[in-house]
mmCIF file of C-alpha atoms in Angstrom:
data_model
loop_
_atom_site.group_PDB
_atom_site.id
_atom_site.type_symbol
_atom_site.label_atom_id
_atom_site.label_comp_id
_atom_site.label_asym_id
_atom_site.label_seq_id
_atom_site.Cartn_x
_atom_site.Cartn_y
_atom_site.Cartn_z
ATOM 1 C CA UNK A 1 0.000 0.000 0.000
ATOM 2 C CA UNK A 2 0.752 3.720 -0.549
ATOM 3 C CA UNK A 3 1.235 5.970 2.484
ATOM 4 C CA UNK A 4 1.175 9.461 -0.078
ATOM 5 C CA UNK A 5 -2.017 11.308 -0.060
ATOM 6 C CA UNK A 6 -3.323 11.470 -3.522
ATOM 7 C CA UNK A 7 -3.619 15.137 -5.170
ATOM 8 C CA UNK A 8 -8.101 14.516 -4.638
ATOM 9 C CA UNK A 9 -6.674 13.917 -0.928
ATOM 10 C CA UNK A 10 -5.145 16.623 -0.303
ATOM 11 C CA UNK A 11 -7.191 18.813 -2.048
ATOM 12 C CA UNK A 12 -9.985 17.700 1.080
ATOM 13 C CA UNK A 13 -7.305 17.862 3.520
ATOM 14 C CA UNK A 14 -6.794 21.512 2.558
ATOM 15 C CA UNK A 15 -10.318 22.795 1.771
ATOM 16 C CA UNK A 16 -11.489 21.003 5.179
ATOM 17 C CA UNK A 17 -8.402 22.504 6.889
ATOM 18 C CA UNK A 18 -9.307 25.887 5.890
ATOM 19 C CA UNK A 19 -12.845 25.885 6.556
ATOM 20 C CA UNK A 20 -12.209 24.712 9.995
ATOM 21 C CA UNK A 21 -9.852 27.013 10.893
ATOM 22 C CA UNK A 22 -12.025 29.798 9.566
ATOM 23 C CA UNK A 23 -15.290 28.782 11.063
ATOM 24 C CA UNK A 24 -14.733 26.120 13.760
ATOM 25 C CA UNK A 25 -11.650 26.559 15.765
ATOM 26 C CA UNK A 26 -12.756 30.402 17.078
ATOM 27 C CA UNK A 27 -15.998 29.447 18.184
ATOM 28 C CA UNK A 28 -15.342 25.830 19.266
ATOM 29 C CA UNK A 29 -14.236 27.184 23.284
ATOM 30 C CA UNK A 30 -17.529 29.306 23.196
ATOM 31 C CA UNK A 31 -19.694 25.647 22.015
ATOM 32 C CA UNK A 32 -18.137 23.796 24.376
ATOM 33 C CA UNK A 33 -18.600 26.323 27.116
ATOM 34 C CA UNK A 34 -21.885 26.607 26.467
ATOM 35 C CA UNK A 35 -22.635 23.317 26.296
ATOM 36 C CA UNK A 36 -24.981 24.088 22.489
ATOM 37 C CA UNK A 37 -24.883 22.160 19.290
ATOM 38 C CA UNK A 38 -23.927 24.339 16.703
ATOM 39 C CA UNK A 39 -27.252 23.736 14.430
ATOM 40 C CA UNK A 40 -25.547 27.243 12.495
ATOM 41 C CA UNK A 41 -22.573 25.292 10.798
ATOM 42 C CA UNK A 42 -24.725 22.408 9.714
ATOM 43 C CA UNK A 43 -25.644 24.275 6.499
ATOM 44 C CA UNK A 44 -21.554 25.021 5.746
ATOM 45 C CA UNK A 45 -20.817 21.108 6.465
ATOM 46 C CA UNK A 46 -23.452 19.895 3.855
ATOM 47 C CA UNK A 47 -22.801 22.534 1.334
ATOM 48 C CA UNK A 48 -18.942 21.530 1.513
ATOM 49 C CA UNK A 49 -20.318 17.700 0.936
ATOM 50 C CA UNK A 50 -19.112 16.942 4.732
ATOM 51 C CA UNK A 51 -22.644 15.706 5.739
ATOM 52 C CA UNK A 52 -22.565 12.736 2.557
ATOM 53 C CA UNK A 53 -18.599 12.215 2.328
ATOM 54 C CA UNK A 54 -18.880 8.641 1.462
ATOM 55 C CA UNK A 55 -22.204 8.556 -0.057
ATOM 56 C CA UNK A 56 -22.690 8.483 -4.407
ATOM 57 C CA UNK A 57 -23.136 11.168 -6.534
ATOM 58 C CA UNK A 58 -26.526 9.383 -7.564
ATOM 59 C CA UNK A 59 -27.538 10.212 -3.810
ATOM 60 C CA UNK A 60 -26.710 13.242 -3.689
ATOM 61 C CA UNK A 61 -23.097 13.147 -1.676
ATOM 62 C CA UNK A 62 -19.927 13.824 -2.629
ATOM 63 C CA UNK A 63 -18.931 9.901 -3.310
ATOM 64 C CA UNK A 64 -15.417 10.189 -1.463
ATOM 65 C CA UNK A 65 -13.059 7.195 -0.657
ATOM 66 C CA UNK A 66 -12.553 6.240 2.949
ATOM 67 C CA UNK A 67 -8.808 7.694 2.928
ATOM 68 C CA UNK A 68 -10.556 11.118 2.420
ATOM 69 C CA UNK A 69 -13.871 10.681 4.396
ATOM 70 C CA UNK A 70 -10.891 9.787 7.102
ATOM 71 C CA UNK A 71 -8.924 13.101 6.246
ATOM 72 C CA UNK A 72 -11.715 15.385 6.618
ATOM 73 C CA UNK A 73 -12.475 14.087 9.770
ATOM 74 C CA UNK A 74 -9.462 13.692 11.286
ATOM 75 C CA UNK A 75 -8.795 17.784 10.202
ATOM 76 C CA UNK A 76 -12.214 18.673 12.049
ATOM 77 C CA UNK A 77 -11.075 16.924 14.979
ATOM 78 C CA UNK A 78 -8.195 19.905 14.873
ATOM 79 C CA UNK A 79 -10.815 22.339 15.126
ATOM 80 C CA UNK A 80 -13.245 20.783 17.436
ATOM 81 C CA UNK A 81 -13.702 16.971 18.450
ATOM 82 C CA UNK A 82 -17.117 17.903 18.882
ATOM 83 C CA UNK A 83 -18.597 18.546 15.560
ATOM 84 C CA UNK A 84 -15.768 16.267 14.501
ATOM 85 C CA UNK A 85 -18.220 13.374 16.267
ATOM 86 C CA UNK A 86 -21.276 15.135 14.716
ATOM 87 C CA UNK A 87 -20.140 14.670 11.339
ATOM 88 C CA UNK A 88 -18.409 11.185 11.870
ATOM 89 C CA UNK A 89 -21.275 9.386 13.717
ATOM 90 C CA UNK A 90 -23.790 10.914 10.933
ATOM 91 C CA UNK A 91 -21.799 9.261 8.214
ATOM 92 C CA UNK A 92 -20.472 6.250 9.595
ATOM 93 C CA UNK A 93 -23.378 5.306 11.714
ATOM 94 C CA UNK A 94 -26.412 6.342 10.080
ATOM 95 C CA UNK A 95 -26.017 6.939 6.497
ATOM 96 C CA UNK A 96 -23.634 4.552 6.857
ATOM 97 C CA UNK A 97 -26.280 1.647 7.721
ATOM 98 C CA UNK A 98 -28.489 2.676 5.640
ATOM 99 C CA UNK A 99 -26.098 3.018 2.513
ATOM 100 C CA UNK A 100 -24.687 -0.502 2.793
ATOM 101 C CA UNK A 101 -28.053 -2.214 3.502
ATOM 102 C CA UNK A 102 -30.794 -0.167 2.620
ATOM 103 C CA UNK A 103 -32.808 -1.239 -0.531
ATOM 104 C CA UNK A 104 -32.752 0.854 -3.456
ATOM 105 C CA UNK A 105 -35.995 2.564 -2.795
ATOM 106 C CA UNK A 106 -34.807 3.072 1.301
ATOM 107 C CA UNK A 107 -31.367 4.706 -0.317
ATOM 108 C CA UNK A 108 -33.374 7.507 -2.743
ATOM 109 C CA UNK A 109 -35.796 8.162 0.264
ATOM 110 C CA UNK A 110 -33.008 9.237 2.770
ATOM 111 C CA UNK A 111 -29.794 9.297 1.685
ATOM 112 C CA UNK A 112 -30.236 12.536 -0.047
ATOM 113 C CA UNK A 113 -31.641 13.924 2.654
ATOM 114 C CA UNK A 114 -28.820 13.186 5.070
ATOM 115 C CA UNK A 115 -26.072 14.121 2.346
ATOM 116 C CA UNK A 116 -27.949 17.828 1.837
ATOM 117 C CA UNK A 117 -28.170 18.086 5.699
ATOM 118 C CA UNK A 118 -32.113 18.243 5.695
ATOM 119 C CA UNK A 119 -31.672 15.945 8.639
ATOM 120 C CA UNK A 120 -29.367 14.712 10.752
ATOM 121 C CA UNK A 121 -28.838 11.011 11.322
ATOM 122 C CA UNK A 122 -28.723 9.434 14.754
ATOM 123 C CA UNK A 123 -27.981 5.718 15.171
ATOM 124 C CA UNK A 124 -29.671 3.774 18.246
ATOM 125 C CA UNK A 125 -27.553 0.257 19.419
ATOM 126 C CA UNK A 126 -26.637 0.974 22.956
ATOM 127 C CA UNK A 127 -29.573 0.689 25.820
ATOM 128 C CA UNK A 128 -28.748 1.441 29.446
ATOM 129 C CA UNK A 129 -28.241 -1.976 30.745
ATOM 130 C CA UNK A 130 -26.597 -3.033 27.091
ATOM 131 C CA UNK A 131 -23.465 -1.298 25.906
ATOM 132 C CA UNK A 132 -20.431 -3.486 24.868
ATOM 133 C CA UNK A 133 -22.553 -6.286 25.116
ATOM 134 C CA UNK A 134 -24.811 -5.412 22.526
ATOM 135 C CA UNK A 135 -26.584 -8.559 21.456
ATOM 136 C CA UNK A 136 -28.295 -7.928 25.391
ATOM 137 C CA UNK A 137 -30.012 -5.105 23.707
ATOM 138 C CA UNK A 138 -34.165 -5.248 25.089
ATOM 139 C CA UNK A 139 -35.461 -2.804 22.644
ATOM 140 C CA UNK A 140 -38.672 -4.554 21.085
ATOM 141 C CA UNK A 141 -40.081 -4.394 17.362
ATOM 142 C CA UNK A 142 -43.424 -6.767 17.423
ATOM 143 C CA UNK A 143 -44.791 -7.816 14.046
ATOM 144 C CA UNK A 144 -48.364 -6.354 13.586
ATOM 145 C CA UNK A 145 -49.638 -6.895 10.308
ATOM 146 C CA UNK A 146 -47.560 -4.695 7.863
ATOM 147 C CA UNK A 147 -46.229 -2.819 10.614
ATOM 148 C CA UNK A 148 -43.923 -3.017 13.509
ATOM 149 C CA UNK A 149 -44.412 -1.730 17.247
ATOM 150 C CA UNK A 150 -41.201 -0.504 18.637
ATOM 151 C CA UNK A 151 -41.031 -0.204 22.594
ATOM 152 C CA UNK A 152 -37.860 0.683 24.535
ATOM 153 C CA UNK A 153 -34.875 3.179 25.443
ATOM 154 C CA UNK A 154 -31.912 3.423 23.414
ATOM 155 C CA UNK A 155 -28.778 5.563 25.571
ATOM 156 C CA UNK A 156 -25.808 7.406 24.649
ATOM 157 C CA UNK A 157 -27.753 8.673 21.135
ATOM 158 C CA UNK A 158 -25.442 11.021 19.142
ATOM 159 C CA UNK A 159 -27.595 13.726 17.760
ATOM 160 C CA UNK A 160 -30.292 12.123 19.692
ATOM 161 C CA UNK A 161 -32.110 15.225 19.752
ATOM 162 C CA UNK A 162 -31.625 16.738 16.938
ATOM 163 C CA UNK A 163 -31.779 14.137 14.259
ATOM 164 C CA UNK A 164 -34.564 14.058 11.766
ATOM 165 C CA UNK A 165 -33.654 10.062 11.091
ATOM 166 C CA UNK A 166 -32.812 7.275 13.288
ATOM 167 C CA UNK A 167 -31.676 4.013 13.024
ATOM 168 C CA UNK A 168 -32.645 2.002 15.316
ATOM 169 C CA UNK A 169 -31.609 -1.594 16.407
ATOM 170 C CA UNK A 170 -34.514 -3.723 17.866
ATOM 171 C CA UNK A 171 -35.133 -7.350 19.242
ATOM 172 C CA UNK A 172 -37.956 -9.436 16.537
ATOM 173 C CA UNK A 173 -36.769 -12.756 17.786
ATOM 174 C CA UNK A 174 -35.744 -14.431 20.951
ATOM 175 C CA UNK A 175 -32.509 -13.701 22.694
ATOM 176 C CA UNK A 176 -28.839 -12.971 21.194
ATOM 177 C CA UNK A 177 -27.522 -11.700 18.202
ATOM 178 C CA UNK A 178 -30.010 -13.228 15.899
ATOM 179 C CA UNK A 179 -33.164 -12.164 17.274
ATOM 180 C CA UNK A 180 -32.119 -7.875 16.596
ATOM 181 C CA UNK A 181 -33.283 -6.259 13.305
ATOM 182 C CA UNK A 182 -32.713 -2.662 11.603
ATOM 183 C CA UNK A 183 -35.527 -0.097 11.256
ATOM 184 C CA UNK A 184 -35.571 3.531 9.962
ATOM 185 C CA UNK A 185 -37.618 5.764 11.962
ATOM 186 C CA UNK A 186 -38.366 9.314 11.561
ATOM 187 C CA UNK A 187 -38.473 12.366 13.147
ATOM 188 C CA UNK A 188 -41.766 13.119 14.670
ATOM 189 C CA UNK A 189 -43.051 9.447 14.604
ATOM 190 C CA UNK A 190 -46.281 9.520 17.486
ATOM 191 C CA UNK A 191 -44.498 7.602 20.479
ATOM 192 C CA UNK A 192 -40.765 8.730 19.744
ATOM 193 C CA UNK A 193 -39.489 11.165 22.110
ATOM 194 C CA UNK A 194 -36.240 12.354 23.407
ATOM 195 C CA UNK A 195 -35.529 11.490 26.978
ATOM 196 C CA UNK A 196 -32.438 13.045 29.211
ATOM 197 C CA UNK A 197 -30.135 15.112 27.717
ATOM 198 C CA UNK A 198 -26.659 14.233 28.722
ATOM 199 C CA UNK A 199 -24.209 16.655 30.533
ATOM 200 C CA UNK A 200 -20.955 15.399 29.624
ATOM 201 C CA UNK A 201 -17.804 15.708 30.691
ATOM 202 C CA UNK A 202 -16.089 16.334 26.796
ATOM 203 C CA UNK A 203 -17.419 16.973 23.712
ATOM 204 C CA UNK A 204 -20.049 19.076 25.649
ATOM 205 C CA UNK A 205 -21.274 20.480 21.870
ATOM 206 C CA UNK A 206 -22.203 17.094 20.356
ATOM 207 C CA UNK A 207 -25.462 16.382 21.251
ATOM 208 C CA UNK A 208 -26.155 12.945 23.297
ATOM 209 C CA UNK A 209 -29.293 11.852 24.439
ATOM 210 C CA UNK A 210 -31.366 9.112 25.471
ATOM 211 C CA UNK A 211 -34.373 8.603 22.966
ATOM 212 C CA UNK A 212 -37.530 6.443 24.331
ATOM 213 C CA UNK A 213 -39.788 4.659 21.705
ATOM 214 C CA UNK A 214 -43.571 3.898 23.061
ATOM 215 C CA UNK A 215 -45.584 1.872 20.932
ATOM 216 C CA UNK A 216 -44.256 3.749 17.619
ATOM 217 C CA UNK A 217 -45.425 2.022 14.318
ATOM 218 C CA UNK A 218 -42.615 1.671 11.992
ATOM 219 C CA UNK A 219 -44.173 0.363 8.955
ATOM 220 C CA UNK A 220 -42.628 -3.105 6.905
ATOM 221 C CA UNK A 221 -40.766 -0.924 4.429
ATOM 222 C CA UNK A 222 -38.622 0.876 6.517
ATOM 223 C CA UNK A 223 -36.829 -2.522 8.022
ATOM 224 C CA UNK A 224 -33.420 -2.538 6.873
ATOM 225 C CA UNK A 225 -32.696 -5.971 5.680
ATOM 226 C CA UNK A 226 -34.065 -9.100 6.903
ATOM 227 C CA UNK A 227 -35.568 -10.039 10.342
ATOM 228 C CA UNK A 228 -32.614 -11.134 12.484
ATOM 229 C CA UNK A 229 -29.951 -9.320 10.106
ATOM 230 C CA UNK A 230 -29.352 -6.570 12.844
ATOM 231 C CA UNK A 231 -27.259 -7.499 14.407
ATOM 232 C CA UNK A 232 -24.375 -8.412 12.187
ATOM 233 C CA UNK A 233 -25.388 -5.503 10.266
ATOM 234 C CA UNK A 234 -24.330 -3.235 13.066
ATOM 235 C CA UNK A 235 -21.177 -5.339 13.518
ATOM 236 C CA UNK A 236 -19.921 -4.097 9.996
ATOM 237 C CA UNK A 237 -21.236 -0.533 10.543
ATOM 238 C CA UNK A 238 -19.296 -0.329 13.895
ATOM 239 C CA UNK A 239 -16.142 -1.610 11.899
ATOM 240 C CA UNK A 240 -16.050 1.501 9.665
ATOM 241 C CA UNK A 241 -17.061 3.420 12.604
ATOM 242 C CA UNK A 242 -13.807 3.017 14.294
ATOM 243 C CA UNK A 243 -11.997 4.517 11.830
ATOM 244 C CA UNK A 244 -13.520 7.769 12.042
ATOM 245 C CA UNK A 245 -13.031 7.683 15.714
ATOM 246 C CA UNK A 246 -9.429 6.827 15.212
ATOM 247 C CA UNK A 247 -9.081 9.701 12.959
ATOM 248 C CA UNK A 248 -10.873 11.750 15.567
ATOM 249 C CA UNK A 249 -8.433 10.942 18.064
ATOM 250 C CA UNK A 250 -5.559 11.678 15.426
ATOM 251 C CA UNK A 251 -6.906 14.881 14.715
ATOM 252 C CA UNK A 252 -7.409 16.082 18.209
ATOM 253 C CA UNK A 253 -3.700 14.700 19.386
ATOM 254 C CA UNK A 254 -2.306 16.803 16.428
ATOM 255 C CA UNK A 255 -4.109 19.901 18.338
ATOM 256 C CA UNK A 256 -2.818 19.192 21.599
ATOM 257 C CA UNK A 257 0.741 18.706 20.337
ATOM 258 C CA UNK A 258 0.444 21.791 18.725
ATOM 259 C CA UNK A 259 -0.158 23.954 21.355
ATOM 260 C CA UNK A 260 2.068 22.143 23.883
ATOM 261 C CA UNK A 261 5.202 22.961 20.951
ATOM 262 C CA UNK A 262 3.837 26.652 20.593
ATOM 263 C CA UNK A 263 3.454 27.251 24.422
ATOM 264 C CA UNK A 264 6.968 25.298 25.170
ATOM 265 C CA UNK A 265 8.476 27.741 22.918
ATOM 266 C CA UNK A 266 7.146 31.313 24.130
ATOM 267 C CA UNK A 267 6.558 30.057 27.993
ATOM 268 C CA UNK A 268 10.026 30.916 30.375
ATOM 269 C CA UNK A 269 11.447 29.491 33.431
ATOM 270 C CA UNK A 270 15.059 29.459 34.906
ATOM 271 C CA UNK A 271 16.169 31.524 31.917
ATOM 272 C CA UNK A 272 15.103 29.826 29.012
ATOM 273 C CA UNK A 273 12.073 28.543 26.783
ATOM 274 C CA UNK A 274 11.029 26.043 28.527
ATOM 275 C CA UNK A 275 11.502 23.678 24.791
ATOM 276 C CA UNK A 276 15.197 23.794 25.663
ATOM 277 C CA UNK A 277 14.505 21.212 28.721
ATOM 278 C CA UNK A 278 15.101 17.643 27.989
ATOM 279 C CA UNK A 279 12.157 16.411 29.861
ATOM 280 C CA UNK A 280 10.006 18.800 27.773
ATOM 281 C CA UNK A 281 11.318 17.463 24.620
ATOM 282 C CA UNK A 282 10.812 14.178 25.355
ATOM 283 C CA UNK A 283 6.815 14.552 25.902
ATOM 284 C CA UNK A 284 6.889 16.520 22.579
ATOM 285 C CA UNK A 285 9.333 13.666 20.726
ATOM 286 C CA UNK A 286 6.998 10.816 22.120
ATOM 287 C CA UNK A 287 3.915 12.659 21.399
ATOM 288 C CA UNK A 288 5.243 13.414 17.790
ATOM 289 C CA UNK A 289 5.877 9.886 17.284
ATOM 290 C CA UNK A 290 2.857 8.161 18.319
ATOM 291 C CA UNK A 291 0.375 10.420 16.379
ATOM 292 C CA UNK A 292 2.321 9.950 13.072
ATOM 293 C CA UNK A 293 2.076 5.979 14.031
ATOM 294 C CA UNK A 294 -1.334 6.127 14.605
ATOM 295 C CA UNK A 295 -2.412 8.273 11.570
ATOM 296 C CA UNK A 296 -0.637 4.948 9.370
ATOM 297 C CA UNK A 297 -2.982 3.107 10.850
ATOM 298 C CA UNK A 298 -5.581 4.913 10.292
ATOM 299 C CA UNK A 299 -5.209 5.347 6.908
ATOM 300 C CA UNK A 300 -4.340 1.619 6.469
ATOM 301 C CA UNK A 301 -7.470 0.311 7.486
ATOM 302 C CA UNK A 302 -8.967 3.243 5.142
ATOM 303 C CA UNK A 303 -6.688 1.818 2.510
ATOM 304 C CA UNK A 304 -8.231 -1.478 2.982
ATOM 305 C CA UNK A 305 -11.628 -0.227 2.737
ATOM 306 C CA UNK A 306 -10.792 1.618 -0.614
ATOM 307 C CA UNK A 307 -9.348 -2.077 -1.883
ATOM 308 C CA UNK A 308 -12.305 -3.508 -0.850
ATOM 309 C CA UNK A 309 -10.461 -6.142 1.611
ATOM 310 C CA UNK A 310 -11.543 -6.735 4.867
ATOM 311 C CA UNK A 311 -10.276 -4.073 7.645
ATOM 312 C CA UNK A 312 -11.812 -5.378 10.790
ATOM 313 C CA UNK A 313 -8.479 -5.768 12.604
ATOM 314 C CA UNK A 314 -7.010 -3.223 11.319
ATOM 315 C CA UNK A 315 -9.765 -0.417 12.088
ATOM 316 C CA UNK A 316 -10.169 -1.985 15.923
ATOM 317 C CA UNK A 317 -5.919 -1.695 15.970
ATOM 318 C CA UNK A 318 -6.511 1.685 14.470
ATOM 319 C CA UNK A 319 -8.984 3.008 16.671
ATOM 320 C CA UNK A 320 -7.335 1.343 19.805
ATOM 321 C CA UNK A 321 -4.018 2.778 19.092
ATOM 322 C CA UNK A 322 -4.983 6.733 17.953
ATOM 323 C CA UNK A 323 -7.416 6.637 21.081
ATOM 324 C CA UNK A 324 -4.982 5.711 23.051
ATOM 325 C CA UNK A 325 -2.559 7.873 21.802
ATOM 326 C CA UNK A 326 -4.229 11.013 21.334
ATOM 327 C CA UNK A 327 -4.887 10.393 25.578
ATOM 328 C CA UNK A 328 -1.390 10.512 26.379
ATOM 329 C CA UNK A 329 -0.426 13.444 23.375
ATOM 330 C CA UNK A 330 -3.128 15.561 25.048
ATOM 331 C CA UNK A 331 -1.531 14.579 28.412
ATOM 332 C CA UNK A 332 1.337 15.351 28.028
ATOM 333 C CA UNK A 333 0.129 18.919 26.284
ATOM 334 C CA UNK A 334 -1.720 19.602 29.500
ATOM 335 C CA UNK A 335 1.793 18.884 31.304
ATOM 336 C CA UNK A 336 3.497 20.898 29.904
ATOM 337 C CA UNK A 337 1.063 23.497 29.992
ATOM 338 C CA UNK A 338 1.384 23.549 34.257
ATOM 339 C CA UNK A 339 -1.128 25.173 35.647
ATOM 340 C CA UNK A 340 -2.315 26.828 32.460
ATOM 341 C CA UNK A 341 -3.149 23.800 31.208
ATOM 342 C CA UNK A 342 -5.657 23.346 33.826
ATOM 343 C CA UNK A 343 -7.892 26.324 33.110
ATOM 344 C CA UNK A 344 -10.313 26.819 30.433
ATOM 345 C CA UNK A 345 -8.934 29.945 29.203
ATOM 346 C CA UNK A 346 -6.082 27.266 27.343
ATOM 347 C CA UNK A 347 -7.187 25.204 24.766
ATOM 348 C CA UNK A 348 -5.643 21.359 26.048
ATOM 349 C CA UNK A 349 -8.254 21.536 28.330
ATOM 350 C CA UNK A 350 -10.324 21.168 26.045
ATOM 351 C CA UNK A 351 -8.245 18.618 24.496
ATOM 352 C CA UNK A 352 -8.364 16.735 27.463
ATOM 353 C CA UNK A 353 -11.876 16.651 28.259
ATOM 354 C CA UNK A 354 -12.829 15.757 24.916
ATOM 355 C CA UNK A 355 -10.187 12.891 23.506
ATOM 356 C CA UNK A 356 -11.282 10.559 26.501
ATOM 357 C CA UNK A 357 -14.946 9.935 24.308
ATOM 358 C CA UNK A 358 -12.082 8.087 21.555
ATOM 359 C CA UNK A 359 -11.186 4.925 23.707
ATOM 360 C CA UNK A 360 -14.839 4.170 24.675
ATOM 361 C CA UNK A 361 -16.953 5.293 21.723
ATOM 362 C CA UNK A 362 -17.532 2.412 18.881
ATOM 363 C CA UNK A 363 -16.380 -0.204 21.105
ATOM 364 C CA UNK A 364 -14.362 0.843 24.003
ATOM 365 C CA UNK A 365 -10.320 -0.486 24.186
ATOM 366 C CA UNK A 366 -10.974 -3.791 25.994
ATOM 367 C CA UNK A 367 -13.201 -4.616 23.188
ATOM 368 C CA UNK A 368 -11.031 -3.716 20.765
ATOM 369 C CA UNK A 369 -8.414 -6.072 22.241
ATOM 370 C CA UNK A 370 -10.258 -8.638 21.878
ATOM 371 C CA UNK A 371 -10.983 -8.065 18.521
ATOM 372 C CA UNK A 372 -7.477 -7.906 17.494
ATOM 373 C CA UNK A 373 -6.689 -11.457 19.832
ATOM 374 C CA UNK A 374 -9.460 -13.372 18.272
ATOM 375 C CA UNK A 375 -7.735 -12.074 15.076
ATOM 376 C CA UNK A 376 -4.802 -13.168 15.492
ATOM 377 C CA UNK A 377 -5.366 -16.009 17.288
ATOM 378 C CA UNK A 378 -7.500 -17.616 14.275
ATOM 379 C CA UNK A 379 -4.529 -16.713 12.022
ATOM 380 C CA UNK A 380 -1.618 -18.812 13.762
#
């Protein structure tokens, strides 16, 4: 494989750049403090194409490979990890599902929507008593007629409040993986209604919130798939998932690294920059070095994607690794930082609070682990 962005590639890398440094990074500390999804830039991301990266022309997105779907998000996640999230977990969730096993008719109905930014897309798997352990899931769909009946509470929901489509995982069968099934449900269906809003710790202007479904009527034609299909369904989804959060964590590393080199450079003690201190150019060195590793993998398992080969391992070592790393490069920012580092008027903060999401979102680290072991393991 190639590790040179192509010119296409770079040509996202730098229109995304510049866009988010124009009208992301200055107002990201001012989201975040408030705590408010930033419904204003949602018309910029779908008129740029960021709201269908990976979905065809035909449908109305901008038909990008995974290598740049990756680089835009990993360059928003320099701005703001926030609306990175919003924009990763509405294409690689959502659209995403609905793009790789949605009929033909299901694809014209939505996916042009969700490409043009008409609505959001929100993806429903985790429940309050089932997160890694998915296939626990208790949400029910019961078979009436032509329609379905969906009952239940679905956790965690990015954009659950602000999405005008859901996906939503549900149980048709008995217990396990085999008994879940995919639905599309919209916006404003009688019995769907947003629950708690969460107050989070990072990523405060990504919108998460529990959504409760009470005897909604999802009719036969919006089941994605087969009865019992869900589940592995939302097993490949989560696969391509993990490479946006990977990138994520890449891009919001890159920003912590960044202003740990800027403020080692201008900040003074005992005579000197403090960038002329061993110990401070270690952090930077090791920081430096792990992002650049993780990025490869990134954009390996988006390589592999491209090829049409299977990535599994590789996104779960992807996503493991960049989570992983971007938590110690944002660290080690805040370190060097001092006390600055520990107030909001300095950016790492930020950094801080919001790279932690990366090693639990899309399958949290132990998870990936034991992706990567059964992997291997069935290899040798």
């Amino acid at each position: 494989m190639r590790f040179e962005l192509t010119e296409s590639q770079r040509l996202v890398y730098r229109a995304v750049e510049e866009f988010a440094a124009r009208q992301v990074r200055p107002r990201a500390a001012d989201w975040d403090r408030e705590g408010r999804f930033p419904h204003e830039v949602i018309p910029q991301l779908a008129e740029l194409g960021l709201l269908g990266l990976q979905v065809p022309e035909e449908y109305g997105g901008s038909g990008l490979d995974a290598v740049s779907a990756a680089v835009a998000v990993e360059r928003i996640a320099w701005a703001d990890g926030s609306l990175a999230l919003t924009v990763a977990s509405h294409n690689s969730l959502c659209t995403a599902h609905i793009l790789l096993f949605g009929r033909e008719e299901q694809k014209r109905r939505y996916l042009p929507r969700l490409a043009r930014g008409e609505a959001l897309g929100a993806w429903c798997l985790t429940e309050p008593h089932a997160g890694s352990d998915a296939a626990a899931l208790q949400t029910r769909a019961d078979r009436r007629g032509d329609r379905y009946v969906l009952n239940g509470t679905k956790a965690f929901v990015t954009q659950g409040s602000v999405a005008g489509v859901y996906v939503v995982l549900a149980r048709t069968g008995g217990e396990g993986p085999g008994g879940i099934t995919a639905f599309v449900v919209e916006r404003g269906a009688p019995g769907l209604r947003v629950g708690k809003k969460e107050e989070k710790l990072g990523l405060r202007a990504s919108d998460t919130a529990e959504v409760v479904f009470e005897d909604v009527e999802v009719p036969e034609e919006n089941r994605l798939g087969a009865e019992g299909e869900g589940y592995a369904q939302a097993m490949r989804v989560l696969e391509g998932g993990r490479i946006g959060i990977g990138a994520m964590a890449v891009g919001i590393g890159r920003a912590a690294l960044e202003a740990a080199v800027e403020y080692a450079k201008t900040r003074r003690a005992f005579g000197q920059p403090i960038a002329q201190f061993q110990a401070i150019q270690w952090m930077l060195a090791d920081s430096a070095v792990e992002l650049d590793a993780a990025w490869l993998l990134v954009l390996r398992a988006a390589w592999l994607v491209d090829q049409g080969l299977p990535f599994r391992k590789e996104a779960s070592m992807a996503k493991l690794y960049a989570s992983e790393a971007a938590h110690r490069a944002t660290d080690r920012a805040l370190q060097v930082h001092g006390g600055y580092g520990y107030i909001r008027e300095y950016a790492v903060e930020r950094y801080y609070r919001d790279v932690r999401l990366c090693e639990i979102g899309e399958g949290t680290s132990e998870i990936q682990r034991l992706i990567v072991a059964k992997a291997i393991l069935r290899a040798t």
